[in-house]
Every structure is written in structure tokens, then in C-alpha cells.
PDB file of C-alpha atoms (C1' of nucleotides) in Angstrom:
ATOM      1  CA  MET A   1     -36.262  -6.927  28.211  1.00  0.00           C
ATOM      2  CA  ALA A   2     -39.576  -7.674  29.942  1.00  0.00           C
ATOM      3  CA  ALA A   3     -41.343  -6.769  26.707  1.00  0.00           C
ATOM      4  CA  GLU A   4     -39.004  -8.570  24.336  1.00  0.00           C
ATOM      5  CA  LEU A   5     -38.087 -11.751  26.177  1.00  0.00           C
ATOM      6  CA  PRO A   6     -41.529 -13.344  25.633  1.00  0.00           C
ATOM      7  CA  VAL A   7     -41.240 -12.531  21.925  1.00  0.00           C
ATOM      8  CA  LEU A   8     -37.868 -14.259  21.674  1.00  0.00           C
ATOM      9  CA  GLN A   9     -39.131 -17.228  23.644  1.00  0.00           C
ATOM     10  CA  ARG A  10     -41.774 -17.800  20.998  1.00  0.00           C
ATOM     11  CA  HIS A  11     -38.847 -18.514  18.665  1.00  0.00           C
ATOM     12  CA  GLY A  12     -37.015 -20.667  21.174  1.00  0.00           C
ATOM     13  CA  LEU A  13     -34.345 -17.985  21.687  1.00  0.00           C
ATOM     14  CA  THR A  14     -32.678 -16.440  24.693  1.00  0.00           C
ATOM     15  CA  MET A  15     -31.542 -12.818  24.726  1.00  0.00           C
ATOM     16  CA  TRP A  16     -27.905 -13.859  24.182  1.00  0.00           C
ATOM     17  CA  GLY A  17     -28.878 -16.429  21.553  1.00  0.00           C
ATOM     18  CA  TYR A  18     -30.645 -13.674  19.629  1.00  0.00           C
ATOM     19  CA  VAL A  19     -27.671 -11.354  19.959  1.00  0.00           C
ATOM     20  CA  VAL A  20     -25.411 -14.057  18.522  1.00  0.00           C
ATOM     21  CA  LEU A  21     -27.739 -14.717  15.580  1.00  0.00           C
ATOM     22  CA  LEU A  22     -27.800 -10.995  14.778  1.00  0.00           C
ATOM     23  CA  ALA A  23     -24.016 -10.729  14.983  1.00  0.00           C
ATOM     24  CA  LEU A  24     -23.475 -13.782  12.769  1.00  0.00           C
ATOM     25  CA  ASN A  25     -25.975 -12.444  10.255  1.00  0.00           C
ATOM     26  CA  GLU A  26     -23.996  -9.223   9.892  1.00  0.00           C
ATOM     27  CA  ASP A  27     -20.673 -11.007   9.536  1.00  0.00           C
ATOM     28  CA  PRO A  28     -21.310 -14.574   8.433  1.00  0.00           C
ATOM     29  CA  VAL A  29     -18.204 -16.500   9.485  1.00  0.00           C
ATOM     30  CA  ARG A  30     -16.314 -15.867  12.670  1.00  0.00           C
ATOM     31  CA  THR A  31     -14.256 -17.353  15.437  1.00  0.00           C
ATOM     32  CA  GLN A  32     -15.761 -17.567  18.914  1.00  0.00           C
ATOM     33  CA  ALA A  33     -13.279 -15.016  20.234  1.00  0.00           C
ATOM     34  CA  ALA A  34     -14.096 -12.477  17.509  1.00  0.00           C
ATOM     35  CA  LEU A  35     -17.812 -13.010  18.049  1.00  0.00           C
ATOM     36  CA  ALA A  36     -17.541 -12.584  21.810  1.00  0.00           C
ATOM     37  CA  GLU A  37     -15.557  -9.392  21.427  1.00  0.00           C
ATOM     38  CA  SER A  38     -17.986  -7.910  18.933  1.00  0.00           C
ATOM     39  CA  ILE A  39     -20.965  -8.344  21.231  1.00  0.00           C
ATOM     40  CA  GLY A  40     -19.151  -7.184  24.357  1.00  0.00           C
ATOM     41  CA  ALA A  41     -19.074 -10.561  26.072  1.00  0.00           C
ATOM     42  CA  ALA A  42     -16.310 -12.661  27.600  1.00  0.00           C
ATOM     43  CA  LYS A  43     -15.352 -15.722  25.559  1.00  0.00           C
ATOM     44  CA  THR A  44     -16.393 -18.030  28.386  1.00  0.00           C
ATOM     45  CA  ARG A  45     -19.787 -16.437  28.552  1.00  0.00           C
ATOM     46  CA  ILE A  46     -20.955 -17.316  25.070  1.00  0.00           C
ATOM     47  CA  ILE A  47     -19.977 -20.985  25.132  1.00  0.00           C
ATOM     48  CA  SER A  48     -23.197 -22.257  26.673  1.00  0.00           C
ATOM     49  CA  VAL A  49     -25.094 -19.887  24.378  1.00  0.00           C
ATOM     50  CA  LEU A  50     -23.358 -21.400  21.344  1.00  0.00           C
ATOM     51  CA  ASP A  51     -23.978 -24.911  22.689  1.00  0.00           C
ATOM     52  CA  GLY A  52     -27.683 -24.114  22.901  1.00  0.00           C
ATOM     53  CA  ILE A  53     -28.224 -22.615  19.474  1.00  0.00           C
ATOM     54  CA  GLN A  54     -25.983 -25.227  17.859  1.00  0.00           C
ATOM     55  CA  GLN A  55     -28.061 -27.991  19.411  1.00  0.00           C
ATOM     56  CA  ALA A  56     -31.141 -26.204  18.082  1.00  0.00           C
ATOM     57  CA  GLY A  57     -29.559 -26.404  14.628  1.00  0.00           C
ATOM     58  CA  LEU A  58     -29.226 -22.645  14.207  1.00  0.00           C
ATOM     59  CA  ILE A  59     -25.448 -22.393  13.827  1.00  0.00           C
ATOM     60  CA  ALA A  60     -22.584 -24.601  12.660  1.00  0.00           C
ATOM     61  CA  ARG A  61     -19.218 -24.834  14.387  1.00  0.00           C
ATOM     62  CA  ALA A  62     -16.572 -25.944  11.901  1.00  0.00           C
ATOM     63  CA  PRO A  63     -12.891 -26.445  12.674  1.00  0.00           C
ATOM     64  CA  ASP A  64     -10.683 -24.038  10.740  1.00  0.00           C
ATOM     65  CA  PRO A  65      -8.297 -26.126   8.598  1.00  0.00           C
ATOM     66  CA  GLY A  66      -5.712 -23.310   8.741  1.00  0.00           C
ATOM     67  CA  ASP A  67      -5.606 -23.152  12.550  1.00  0.00           C
ATOM     68  CA  ARG A  68      -7.073 -26.152  14.232  1.00  0.00           C
ATOM     69  CA  ARG A  69      -7.531 -24.351  17.546  1.00  0.00           C
ATOM     70  CA  VAL A  70     -10.192 -22.180  15.958  1.00  0.00           C
ATOM     71  CA  HIS A  71     -13.893 -22.885  15.446  1.00  0.00           C
ATOM     72  CA  LEU A  72     -15.518 -21.023  12.587  1.00  0.00           C
ATOM     73  CA  LEU A  73     -19.122 -20.133  13.282  1.00  0.00           C
ATOM     74  CA  SER A  74     -21.850 -19.667  10.702  1.00  0.00           C
ATOM     75  CA  LEU A  75     -25.628 -19.534  10.519  1.00  0.00           C
ATOM     76  CA  THR A  76     -27.429 -22.562   9.125  1.00  0.00           C
ATOM     77  CA  ALA A  77     -30.396 -22.119   6.790  1.00  0.00           C
ATOM     78  CA  GLU A  78     -32.623 -22.770   9.800  1.00  0.00           C
ATOM     79  CA  GLY A  79     -30.634 -20.191  11.777  1.00  0.00           C
ATOM     80  CA  ARG A  80     -31.199 -17.594   9.075  1.00  0.00           C
ATOM     81  CA  ARG A  81     -34.915 -18.337   9.042  1.00  0.00           C
ATOM     82  CA  THR A  82     -35.197 -18.163  12.827  1.00  0.00           C
ATOM     83  CA  ARG A  83     -33.216 -14.925  13.002  1.00  0.00           C
ATOM     84  CA  ALA A  84     -35.358 -13.271  10.333  1.00  0.00           C
ATOM     85  CA  ALA A  85     -38.604 -14.381  11.960  1.00  0.00           C
ATOM     86  CA  ALA A  86     -37.508 -13.341  15.456  1.00  0.00           C
ATOM     87  CA  GLN A  87     -36.198  -9.988  14.276  1.00  0.00           C
ATOM     88  CA  ALA A  88     -39.415  -9.221  12.408  1.00  0.00           C
ATOM     89  CA  ASP A  89     -41.395 -10.154  15.499  1.00  0.00           C
ATOM     90  CA  ILE A  90     -39.198  -7.966  17.733  1.00  0.00           C
ATOM     91  CA  GLN A  91     -39.598  -5.055  15.348  1.00  0.00           C
ATOM     92  CA  ARG A  92     -43.384  -5.477  15.333  1.00  0.00           C
ATOM     93  CA  GLN A  93     -43.343  -5.384  19.115  1.00  0.00           C
ATOM     94  CA  GLU A  94     -41.156  -2.272  19.169  1.00  0.00           C
ATOM     95  CA  GLU A  95     -43.489  -0.640  16.671  1.00  0.00           C
ATOM     96  CA  ARG A  96     -46.474  -1.474  18.869  1.00  0.00           C
ATOM     97  CA  LEU A  97     -44.881   0.167  21.933  1.00  0.00           C
ATOM     98  CA  LEU A  98     -43.390   3.174  20.157  1.00  0.00           C
ATOM     99  CA  ALA A  99     -46.795   3.835  18.588  1.00  0.00           C
ATOM    100  CA  LEU A 100     -47.870   5.005  22.048  1.00  0.00           C
ATOM    101  CA  LEU A 101     -45.619   8.050  21.649  1.00  0.00           C
ATOM    102  CA  GLY A 102     -46.363  10.971  19.402  1.00  0.00           C
ATOM    103  CA  PRO A 103     -44.222  11.036  16.205  1.00  0.00           C
ATOM    104  CA  ASP A 104     -42.043  13.915  17.479  1.00  0.00           C
ATOM    105  CA  ASP A 105     -41.468  12.377  20.905  1.00  0.00           C
ATOM    106  CA  ARG A 106     -40.749   9.079  19.240  1.00  0.00           C
ATOM    107  CA  ARG A 107     -37.981  10.502  17.066  1.00  0.00           C
ATOM    108  CA  ALA A 108     -36.565  12.471  19.997  1.00  0.00           C
ATOM    109  CA  PHE A 109     -36.708   9.396  22.217  1.00  0.00           C
ATOM    110  CA  LEU A 110     -34.686   7.280  19.772  1.00  0.00           C
ATOM    111  CA  ARG A 111     -32.204  10.133  19.250  1.00  0.00           C
ATOM    112  CA  ALA A 112     -31.750  10.433  23.009  1.00  0.00           C
ATOM    113  CA  LEU A 113     -31.240   6.680  23.418  1.00  0.00           C
ATOM    114  CA  HIS A 114     -28.589   6.660  20.711  1.00  0.00           C
ATOM    115  CA  ARG A 115     -26.837   9.625  22.267  1.00  0.00           C
ATOM    116  CA  LEU A 116     -26.852   8.181  25.781  1.00  0.00           C
ATOM    117  CA  SER A 117     -25.856   4.660  24.747  1.00  0.00           C
ATOM    118  CA  SER A 118     -22.898   6.063  22.837  1.00  0.00           C
ATOM    119  CA  ILE A 119     -21.327   7.334  26.060  1.00  0.00           C
ATOM    120  CA  PRO A 120     -18.173   5.286  26.722  1.00  0.00           C
ATOM    121  CA  PRO A 121     -18.398   3.366  30.035  1.00  0.00           C
ATOM    122  CA  GLU A 122     -15.555   5.342  31.592  1.00  0.00           C
ATOM    123  CA  ASP A 123     -17.471   8.590  31.060  1.00  0.00           C
ATOM    124  CA  LEU A 124     -20.493   7.181  32.840  1.00  0.00           C
ATOM    125  CA  ILE A 125     -18.749   7.284  36.188  1.00  0.00           C
ATOM    126  CA  PRO A 126     -17.893  10.828  37.265  1.00  0.00           C
TER     127      PRO A 126
ATOM    128  CA  MET G   1     -27.774   1.356  36.676  1.00  0.00           C
ATOM    129  CA  ALA G   2     -24.175   1.341  35.460  1.00  0.00           C
ATOM    130  CA  ALA G   3     -24.140   5.114  35.821  1.00  0.00           C
ATOM    131  CA  GLU G   4     -25.913   5.324  39.163  1.00  0.00           C
ATOM    132  CA  LEU G   5     -24.579   2.364  41.099  1.00  0.00           C
ATOM    133  CA  PRO G   6     -21.151   3.964  41.669  1.00  0.00           C
ATOM    134  CA  VAL G   7     -22.911   7.098  42.946  1.00  0.00           C
ATOM    135  CA  LEU G   8     -24.938   5.096  45.452  1.00  0.00           C
ATOM    136  CA  GLN G   9     -21.868   3.162  46.529  1.00  0.00           C
ATOM    137  CA  ARG G  10     -20.228   6.418  47.562  1.00  0.00           C
ATOM    138  CA  HIS G  11     -23.015   6.656  50.152  1.00  0.00           C
ATOM    139  CA  GLY G  12     -22.719   3.013  51.164  1.00  0.00           C
ATOM    140  CA  LEU G  13     -26.038   2.177  49.511  1.00  0.00           C
ATOM    141  CA  THR G  14     -27.236  -0.576  47.206  1.00  0.00           C
ATOM    142  CA  MET G  15     -29.914   0.025  44.596  1.00  0.00           C
ATOM    143  CA  TRP G  16     -32.566  -1.644  46.788  1.00  0.00           C
ATOM    144  CA  GLY G  17     -31.351   0.146  49.894  1.00  0.00           C
ATOM    145  CA  TYR G  18     -31.787   3.452  48.098  1.00  0.00           C
ATOM    146  CA  VAL G  19     -35.262   2.480  46.903  1.00  0.00           C
ATOM    147  CA  VAL G  20     -36.261   1.664  50.485  1.00  0.00           C
ATOM    148  CA  LEU G  21     -34.922   4.973  51.822  1.00  0.00           C
ATOM    149  CA  LEU G  22     -36.902   6.859  49.165  1.00  0.00           C
ATOM    150  CA  ALA G  23     -40.096   4.937  49.962  1.00  0.00           C
ATOM    151  CA  LEU G  24     -39.750   5.469  53.710  1.00  0.00           C
ATOM    152  CA  ASN G  25     -39.107   9.153  53.169  1.00  0.00           C
ATOM    153  CA  GLU G  26     -42.390   9.518  51.319  1.00  0.00           C
ATOM    154  CA  ASP G  27     -44.379   7.587  53.904  1.00  0.00           C
ATOM    155  CA  PRO G  28     -42.457   7.622  57.194  1.00  0.00           C
ATOM    156  CA  VAL G  29     -43.809   4.636  59.120  1.00  0.00           C
ATOM    157  CA  ARG G  30     -44.686   1.343  57.519  1.00  0.00           C
ATOM    158  CA  THR G  31     -44.789  -2.392  57.948  1.00  0.00           C
ATOM    159  CA  GLN G  32     -42.394  -4.510  55.952  1.00  0.00           C
ATOM    160  CA  ALA G  33     -45.231  -6.014  53.926  1.00  0.00           C
ATOM    161  CA  ALA G  34     -46.628  -2.582  52.982  1.00  0.00           C
ATOM    162  CA  LEU G  35     -43.157  -1.364  52.078  1.00  0.00           C
ATOM    163  CA  ALA G  36     -42.419  -4.408  49.927  1.00  0.00           C
ATOM    164  CA  GLU G  37     -45.697  -4.045  48.082  1.00  0.00           C
ATOM    165  CA  SER G  38     -45.191  -0.340  47.442  1.00  0.00           C
ATOM    166  CA  ILE G  39     -41.826  -0.882  45.768  1.00  0.00           C
ATOM    167  CA  GLY G  40     -42.916  -3.925  43.789  1.00  0.00           C
ATOM    168  CA  ALA G  41     -40.823  -6.450  45.691  1.00  0.00           C
ATOM    169  CA  ALA G  42     -41.604  -9.709  47.431  1.00  0.00           C
ATOM    170  CA  LYS G  43     -41.535  -9.514  51.225  1.00  0.00           C
ATOM    171  CA  THR G  44     -38.670 -12.042  51.375  1.00  0.00           C
ATOM    172  CA  ARG G  45     -36.633  -9.971  49.002  1.00  0.00           C
ATOM    173  CA  ILE G  46     -36.332  -6.880  51.139  1.00  0.00           C
ATOM    174  CA  ILE G  47     -35.342  -8.593  54.383  1.00  0.00           C
ATOM    175  CA  SER G  48     -31.609  -8.654  53.740  1.00  0.00           C
ATOM    176  CA  VAL G  49     -31.908  -5.105  52.409  1.00  0.00           C
ATOM    177  CA  LEU G  50     -33.541  -3.989  55.660  1.00  0.00           C
ATOM    178  CA  ASP G  51     -30.924  -5.895  57.668  1.00  0.00           C
ATOM    179  CA  GLY G  52     -28.201  -4.007  55.846  1.00  0.00           C
ATOM    180  CA  ILE G  53     -29.546  -0.487  56.173  1.00  0.00           C
ATOM    181  CA  GLN G  54     -30.618  -1.113  59.763  1.00  0.00           C
ATOM    182  CA  GLN G  55     -27.095  -2.236  60.648  1.00  0.00           C
ATOM    183  CA  ALA G  56     -25.846   0.915  58.970  1.00  0.00           C
ATOM    184  CA  GLY G  57     -28.116   2.891  61.304  1.00  0.00           C
ATOM    185  CA  LEU G  58     -30.317   4.272  58.544  1.00  0.00           C
ATOM    186  CA  ILE G  59     -33.650   2.807  59.627  1.00  0.00           C
ATOM    187  CA  ALA G  60     -35.313   1.636  62.837  1.00  0.00           C
ATOM    188  CA  ARG G  61     -37.446  -1.491  63.147  1.00  0.00           C
ATOM    189  CA  ALA G  62     -39.831  -1.138  66.072  1.00  0.00           C
ATOM    190  CA  PRO G  63     -42.365  -3.746  67.172  1.00  0.00           C
ATOM    191  CA  ASP G  64     -45.938  -2.496  66.827  1.00  0.00           C
ATOM    192  CA  PRO G  65     -47.513  -2.611  70.307  1.00  0.00           C
ATOM    193  CA  GLY G  66     -50.943  -3.135  68.716  1.00  0.00           C
ATOM    194  CA  ASP G  67     -49.928  -6.227  66.727  1.00  0.00           C
ATOM    195  CA  ARG G  68     -46.724  -7.784  67.850  1.00  0.00           C
ATOM    196  CA  ARG G  69     -46.222  -9.670  64.581  1.00  0.00           C
ATOM    197  CA  VAL G  70     -45.626  -6.368  62.824  1.00  0.00           C
ATOM    198  CA  HIS G  71     -42.413  -4.344  62.561  1.00  0.00           C
ATOM    199  CA  LEU G  72     -42.851  -0.628  62.028  1.00  0.00           C
ATOM    200  CA  LEU G  73     -40.110   0.873  59.891  1.00  0.00           C
ATOM    201  CA  SER G  74     -38.878   4.436  60.011  1.00  0.00           C
ATOM    202  CA  LEU G  75     -35.907   6.491  58.894  1.00  0.00           C
ATOM    203  CA  THR G  76     -33.389   7.527  61.524  1.00  0.00           C
ATOM    204  CA  ALA G  77     -31.875  11.007  61.473  1.00  0.00           C
ATOM    205  CA  GLU G  78     -28.820   9.450  59.860  1.00  0.00           C
ATOM    206  CA  GLY G  79     -31.081   7.710  57.345  1.00  0.00           C
ATOM    207  CA  ARG G  80     -32.694  11.011  56.390  1.00  0.00           C
ATOM    208  CA  ARG G  81     -29.275  12.616  55.963  1.00  0.00           C
ATOM    209  CA  THR G  82     -27.974   9.722  53.834  1.00  0.00           C
ATOM    210  CA  ARG G  83     -31.109   9.661  51.692  1.00  0.00           C
ATOM    211  CA  ALA G  84     -30.939  13.412  51.055  1.00  0.00           C
ATOM    212  CA  ALA G  85     -27.242  13.303  50.208  1.00  0.00           C
ATOM    213  CA  ALA G  86     -27.583  10.269  47.936  1.00  0.00           C
ATOM    214  CA  GLN G  87     -30.612  11.674  46.161  1.00  0.00           C
ATOM    215  CA  ALA G  88     -28.897  15.001  45.555  1.00  0.00           C
ATOM    216  CA  ASP G  89     -25.878  13.137  44.182  1.00  0.00           C
ATOM    217  CA  ILE G  90     -28.061  10.978  41.922  1.00  0.00           C
ATOM    218  CA  GLN G  91     -29.838  14.052  40.609  1.00  0.00           C
ATOM    219  CA  ARG G  92     -26.525  15.762  39.882  1.00  0.00           C
ATOM    220  CA  GLN G  93     -25.439  12.696  37.921  1.00  0.00           C
ATOM    221  CA  GLU G  94     -28.723  12.608  35.984  1.00  0.00           C
ATOM    222  CA  GLU G  95     -28.328  16.285  35.241  1.00  0.00           C
ATOM    223  CA  ARG G  96     -24.811  15.674  33.955  1.00  0.00           C
ATOM    224  CA  LEU G  97     -25.983  12.960  31.545  1.00  0.00           C
ATOM    225  CA  LEU G  98     -29.194  14.660  30.423  1.00  0.00           C
ATOM    226  CA  ALA G  99     -27.182  17.794  29.688  1.00  0.00           C
ATOM    227  CA  LEU G 100     -25.829  15.878  26.688  1.00  0.00           C
ATOM    228  CA  LEU G 101     -29.250  16.108  25.065  1.00  0.00           C
ATOM    229  CA  GLY G 102     -30.733  19.256  23.607  1.00  0.00           C
ATOM    230  CA  PRO G 103     -33.466  20.822  25.775  1.00  0.00           C
ATOM    231  CA  ASP G 104     -36.274  19.674  23.452  1.00  0.00           C
ATOM    232  CA  ASP G 105     -34.994  16.118  23.149  1.00  0.00           C
ATOM    233  CA  ARG G 106     -34.488  16.051  26.862  1.00  0.00           C
ATOM    234  CA  ARG G 107     -38.093  16.932  27.628  1.00  0.00           C
ATOM    235  CA  ALA G 108     -39.352  14.507  24.977  1.00  0.00           C
ATOM    236  CA  PHE G 109     -37.081  11.752  26.320  1.00  0.00           C
ATOM    237  CA  LEU G 110     -38.454  12.084  29.856  1.00  0.00           C
ATOM    238  CA  ARG G 111     -42.015  12.250  28.542  1.00  0.00           C
ATOM    239  CA  ALA G 112     -41.439   9.066  26.540  1.00  0.00           C
ATOM    240  CA  LEU G 113     -39.909   7.263  29.524  1.00  0.00           C
ATOM    241  CA  HIS G 114     -42.888   8.179  31.700  1.00  0.00           C
ATOM    242  CA  ARG G 115     -45.310   7.036  29.035  1.00  0.00           C
ATOM    243  CA  LEU G 116     -43.551   3.717  28.425  1.00  0.00           C
ATOM    244  CA  SER G 117     -42.978   2.934  32.109  1.00  0.00           C
ATOM    245  CA  SER G 118     -46.665   3.509  32.802  1.00  0.00           C
ATOM    246  CA  ILE G 119     -47.604   0.541  30.621  1.00  0.00           C
ATOM    247  CA  PRO G 120     -49.005  -2.179  32.885  1.00  0.00           C
ATOM    248  CA  PRO G 121     -46.908  -5.396  32.728  1.00  0.00           C
ATOM    249  CA  GLU G 122     -49.765  -7.375  31.199  1.00  0.00           C
ATOM    250  CA  ASP G 123     -49.931  -4.975  28.241  1.00  0.00           C
ATOM    251  CA  LEU G 124     -46.238  -5.415  27.603  1.00  0.00           C
ATOM    252  CA  ILE G 125     -46.735  -8.952  26.362  1.00  0.00           C
ATOM    253  CA  PRO G 126     -48.857  -9.102  23.222  1.00  0.00           C
TER     254      PRO G 126
ATOM    255  C1'  DT T   1       5.625 -19.546  25.360  1.00  0.00           C
ATOM    256  C1'  DA T   2       1.053 -17.846  23.685  1.00  0.00           C
ATOM    257  C1'  DT T   3      -3.636 -18.558  22.115  1.00  0.00           C
ATOM    258  C1'  DT T   4      -8.427 -20.945  21.304  1.00  0.00           C
ATOM    259  C1'  DG T   5     -11.888 -23.011  23.205  1.00  0.00           C
ATOM    260  C1'  DT T   6     -13.488 -25.505  27.397  1.00  0.00           C
ATOM    261  C1'  DT T   7     -14.469 -26.732  32.202  1.00  0.00           C
ATOM    262  C1'  DA T   8     -14.737 -25.745  37.153  1.00  0.00           C
ATOM    263  C1'  DT T   9     -15.636 -22.757  40.817  1.00  0.00           C
ATOM    264  C1'  DA T  10     -17.390 -19.108  43.374  1.00  0.00           C
ATOM    265  C1'  DC T  11     -20.416 -15.266  44.024  1.00  0.00           C
ATOM    266  C1'  DT T  12     -24.600 -12.558  43.407  1.00  0.00           C
ATOM    267  C1'  DC T  13     -29.458 -12.137  42.562  1.00  0.00           C
ATOM    268  C1'  DT T  14     -33.889 -13.916  42.706  1.00  0.00           C
ATOM    269  C1'  DA T  15     -38.044 -16.949  43.575  1.00  0.00           C
ATOM    270  C1'  DT T  16     -40.242 -20.389  46.316  1.00  0.00           C
ATOM    271  C1'  DA T  17     -41.331 -23.135  50.123  1.00  0.00           C
ATOM    272  C1'  DA T  18     -40.993 -24.098  54.897  1.00  0.00           C
ATOM    273  C1'  DC T  19     -40.854 -22.254  59.451  1.00  0.00           C
ATOM    274  C1'  DT T  20     -41.939 -19.138  63.987  1.00  0.00           C
ATOM    275  C1'  DA T  21     -44.579 -16.181  66.464  1.00  0.00           C
ATOM    276  C1'  DT T  22     -48.367 -13.973  66.912  1.00  0.00           C
ATOM    277  C1'  DA T  23     -53.410 -13.088  65.924  1.00  0.00           C
TER     278       DA T  23
ATOM    279  C1'  DT B   1     -56.829 -20.839  60.531  1.00  0.00           C
ATOM    280  C1'  DA B   2     -54.495 -16.898  58.827  1.00  0.00           C
ATOM    281  C1'  DT B   3     -50.838 -13.357  58.701  1.00  0.00           C
ATOM    282  C1'  DA B   4     -45.951 -10.872  59.446  1.00  0.00           C
ATOM    283  C1'  DG B   5     -41.622 -11.686  59.313  1.00  0.00           C
ATOM    284  C1'  DT B   6     -37.752 -15.022  58.824  1.00  0.00           C
ATOM    285  C1'  DT B   7     -34.823 -18.755  57.142  1.00  0.00           C
ATOM    286  C1'  DA B   8     -33.411 -22.306  53.811  1.00  0.00           C
ATOM    287  C1'  DT B   9     -32.935 -23.940  49.343  1.00  0.00           C
ATOM    288  C1'  DA B  10     -32.550 -24.019  44.582  1.00  0.00           C
ATOM    289  C1'  DG B  11     -31.985 -21.840  40.153  1.00  0.00           C
ATOM    290  C1'  DA B  12     -30.294 -18.437  37.092  1.00  0.00           C
ATOM    291  C1'  DG B  13     -26.488 -15.306  35.503  1.00  0.00           C
ATOM    292  C1'  DT B  14     -21.844 -13.879  35.597  1.00  0.00           C
ATOM    293  C1'  DA B  15     -16.727 -13.467  36.448  1.00  0.00           C
ATOM    294  C1'  DT B  16     -12.381 -15.688  37.179  1.00  0.00           C
ATOM    295  C1'  DA B  17      -9.029 -19.160  37.166  1.00  0.00           C
ATOM    296  C1'  DA B  18      -7.362 -23.480  35.630  1.00  0.00           C
ATOM    297  C1'  DC B  19      -7.011 -26.643  31.806  1.00  0.00           C
ATOM    298  C1'  DA B  20      -6.208 -29.249  27.062  1.00  0.00           C
ATOM    299  C1'  DA B  21      -5.107 -28.822  22.390  1.00  0.00           C
ATOM    300  C1'  DT B  22      -2.706 -26.425  19.038  1.00  0.00           C
ATOM    301  C1'  DA B  23       0.326 -22.867  17.327  1.00  0.00           C
TER     302       DA B  23
END
DNA sequence: TATTGTTATACTCTATAACTATA
DNA sequence: TATAGTTATAGAGTATAACAATA
């Protein structure tokens, strides 16, 4: 986070804002509840995040005609541009840091991270 | 942290409390300023931590006769016992999680972590 | 009555400045 | 005046409960 936050800030994004842009890019139109669930956040937690990136013109919040309680979220053209630019920048930064490892250690490191982060929370506590 | 916090809590320790016990074990008698610096914390940040572990009987704060502004910190017998027990418990937990990796990946993972965590903060930001 | 999104509130963590007591 | 430790204050981040609109 210390390494990546400054990168995101160059694009006017917070960590959560970036997470939302990535999630909406994978699955273009969603409700706030579905989005929150998919990124492991409480629905109340993403509201100020959505307020922020909506005000920045990166997402649209449209009422669903079929169920007027629901807001459908989608990336704007500007949101797609910002997400692509930020993600490319993040990947450059990751590349820069991972280049410090030898190629074998680098592959092993990423394998280990995937393995460890796949542990379900309840298995973390013995 | 999610994996280790519950372990520390079994010993009545917070993350910072544990860090302080480890630092005092390596270098038995210190001033608060020296301790704070050595663990990368601001001097104001560790005060409530010291209050807590002192009240728990894990450390002693003795006035330095040579300079009465200074408090010399040291582990109590109870503090040494708690530190040893907590550290052993933490290491068991690490062992349990690292056992999920193959022996080669495990060594490479630890090597990579050491390499990456040795990057000075100013090199983190491009 | 249940659900979606929102607001309000409280609690923790952290950083900074202001203070005291010594030097 | 400078330093060691302390206290006070403000700002994030987060979790929970209460709420309005709609189903």
C-alpha cells in the first residue's frame, strides 16, 4: 500500500476507489449491494467511495426502472480511461519492484502469495 | 495481521505491545525515545502502549538518576515470560501457515519478503 | 414485512501541536 | 534554549444501528 498509494493518487484515486473501478470494469453494471459484496465490503462502507468517484465523473448511478430502490452502477468513458491508466501505472510499479527479485524467486513469491491469500479467514485462526 | 492478532490476544498483547517486548528483549534497558526510534514509531505513539504493558506488569519504567527527564525501560520477569510464550506461539502459527507452501517456494517466499522489505521508503515511490 | 441505499454515531488508530519538568 | 516524556486535539477509517423509500 505504501508503494501503490502514491501511484493511485496521481490519478486522483483512493485505494477503495480503484478497487471499485476494477470491479465495475469486470462486470459493467451492478447494484451497490452486489458491488459491495463482490469486493468484500459492507454496503455502508462504499457509499462515500461511490460519492467520490461519481463526483469525479468516473461512474454513473442510474435508478433501475424495474426496481426503483436499486441504483445501477456503471463506468463512464472517463472512468474507463482513468481505470486503464491507473492500472497500467500500478502494473509498471509492480514490475519495477518485482524486478528486484530473481526470476525464480519472483515466480515462487507470487505462487506463495496466491496460496496464502486463498486461505479462508476461518482457517487463519487456529 | 489477521492471522497473528488472535494469537497475541491470547497473551493479552496488542501488535505494538508485542513489538515493544521484542525490542526490549534485544536491548534490555532503553529510554522511550530510543525505543520509539528503533521500532519506527513516533515517541507519542508508544506512550499508551507502554502504559498498557506496564500496567500488565510486563515492563518497568525507572527514572534515570543521571538525567531525571529520562525513563529507563526494562522487561520484568513476567514480561520476559510473556514475550517468550507469545513469540513461541507466533512462530508456531507462522510454521502452520508456511507449511502450506512447498519447501522451495517457502524459502523463496521468505527471501523475497526480506528483499522487498529492505527497500528504503524513499525508493518505494518512483 | 423485507430490502436498497443513506445517514448518524461511536470507536479505534494515527499525526501534530501544546505542555511540564528537567537539563 | 533544548530535550524527554506527556496530554490534548483533530483527522482518518471502520462497524453498527437507525432511517426513508420502495417492494
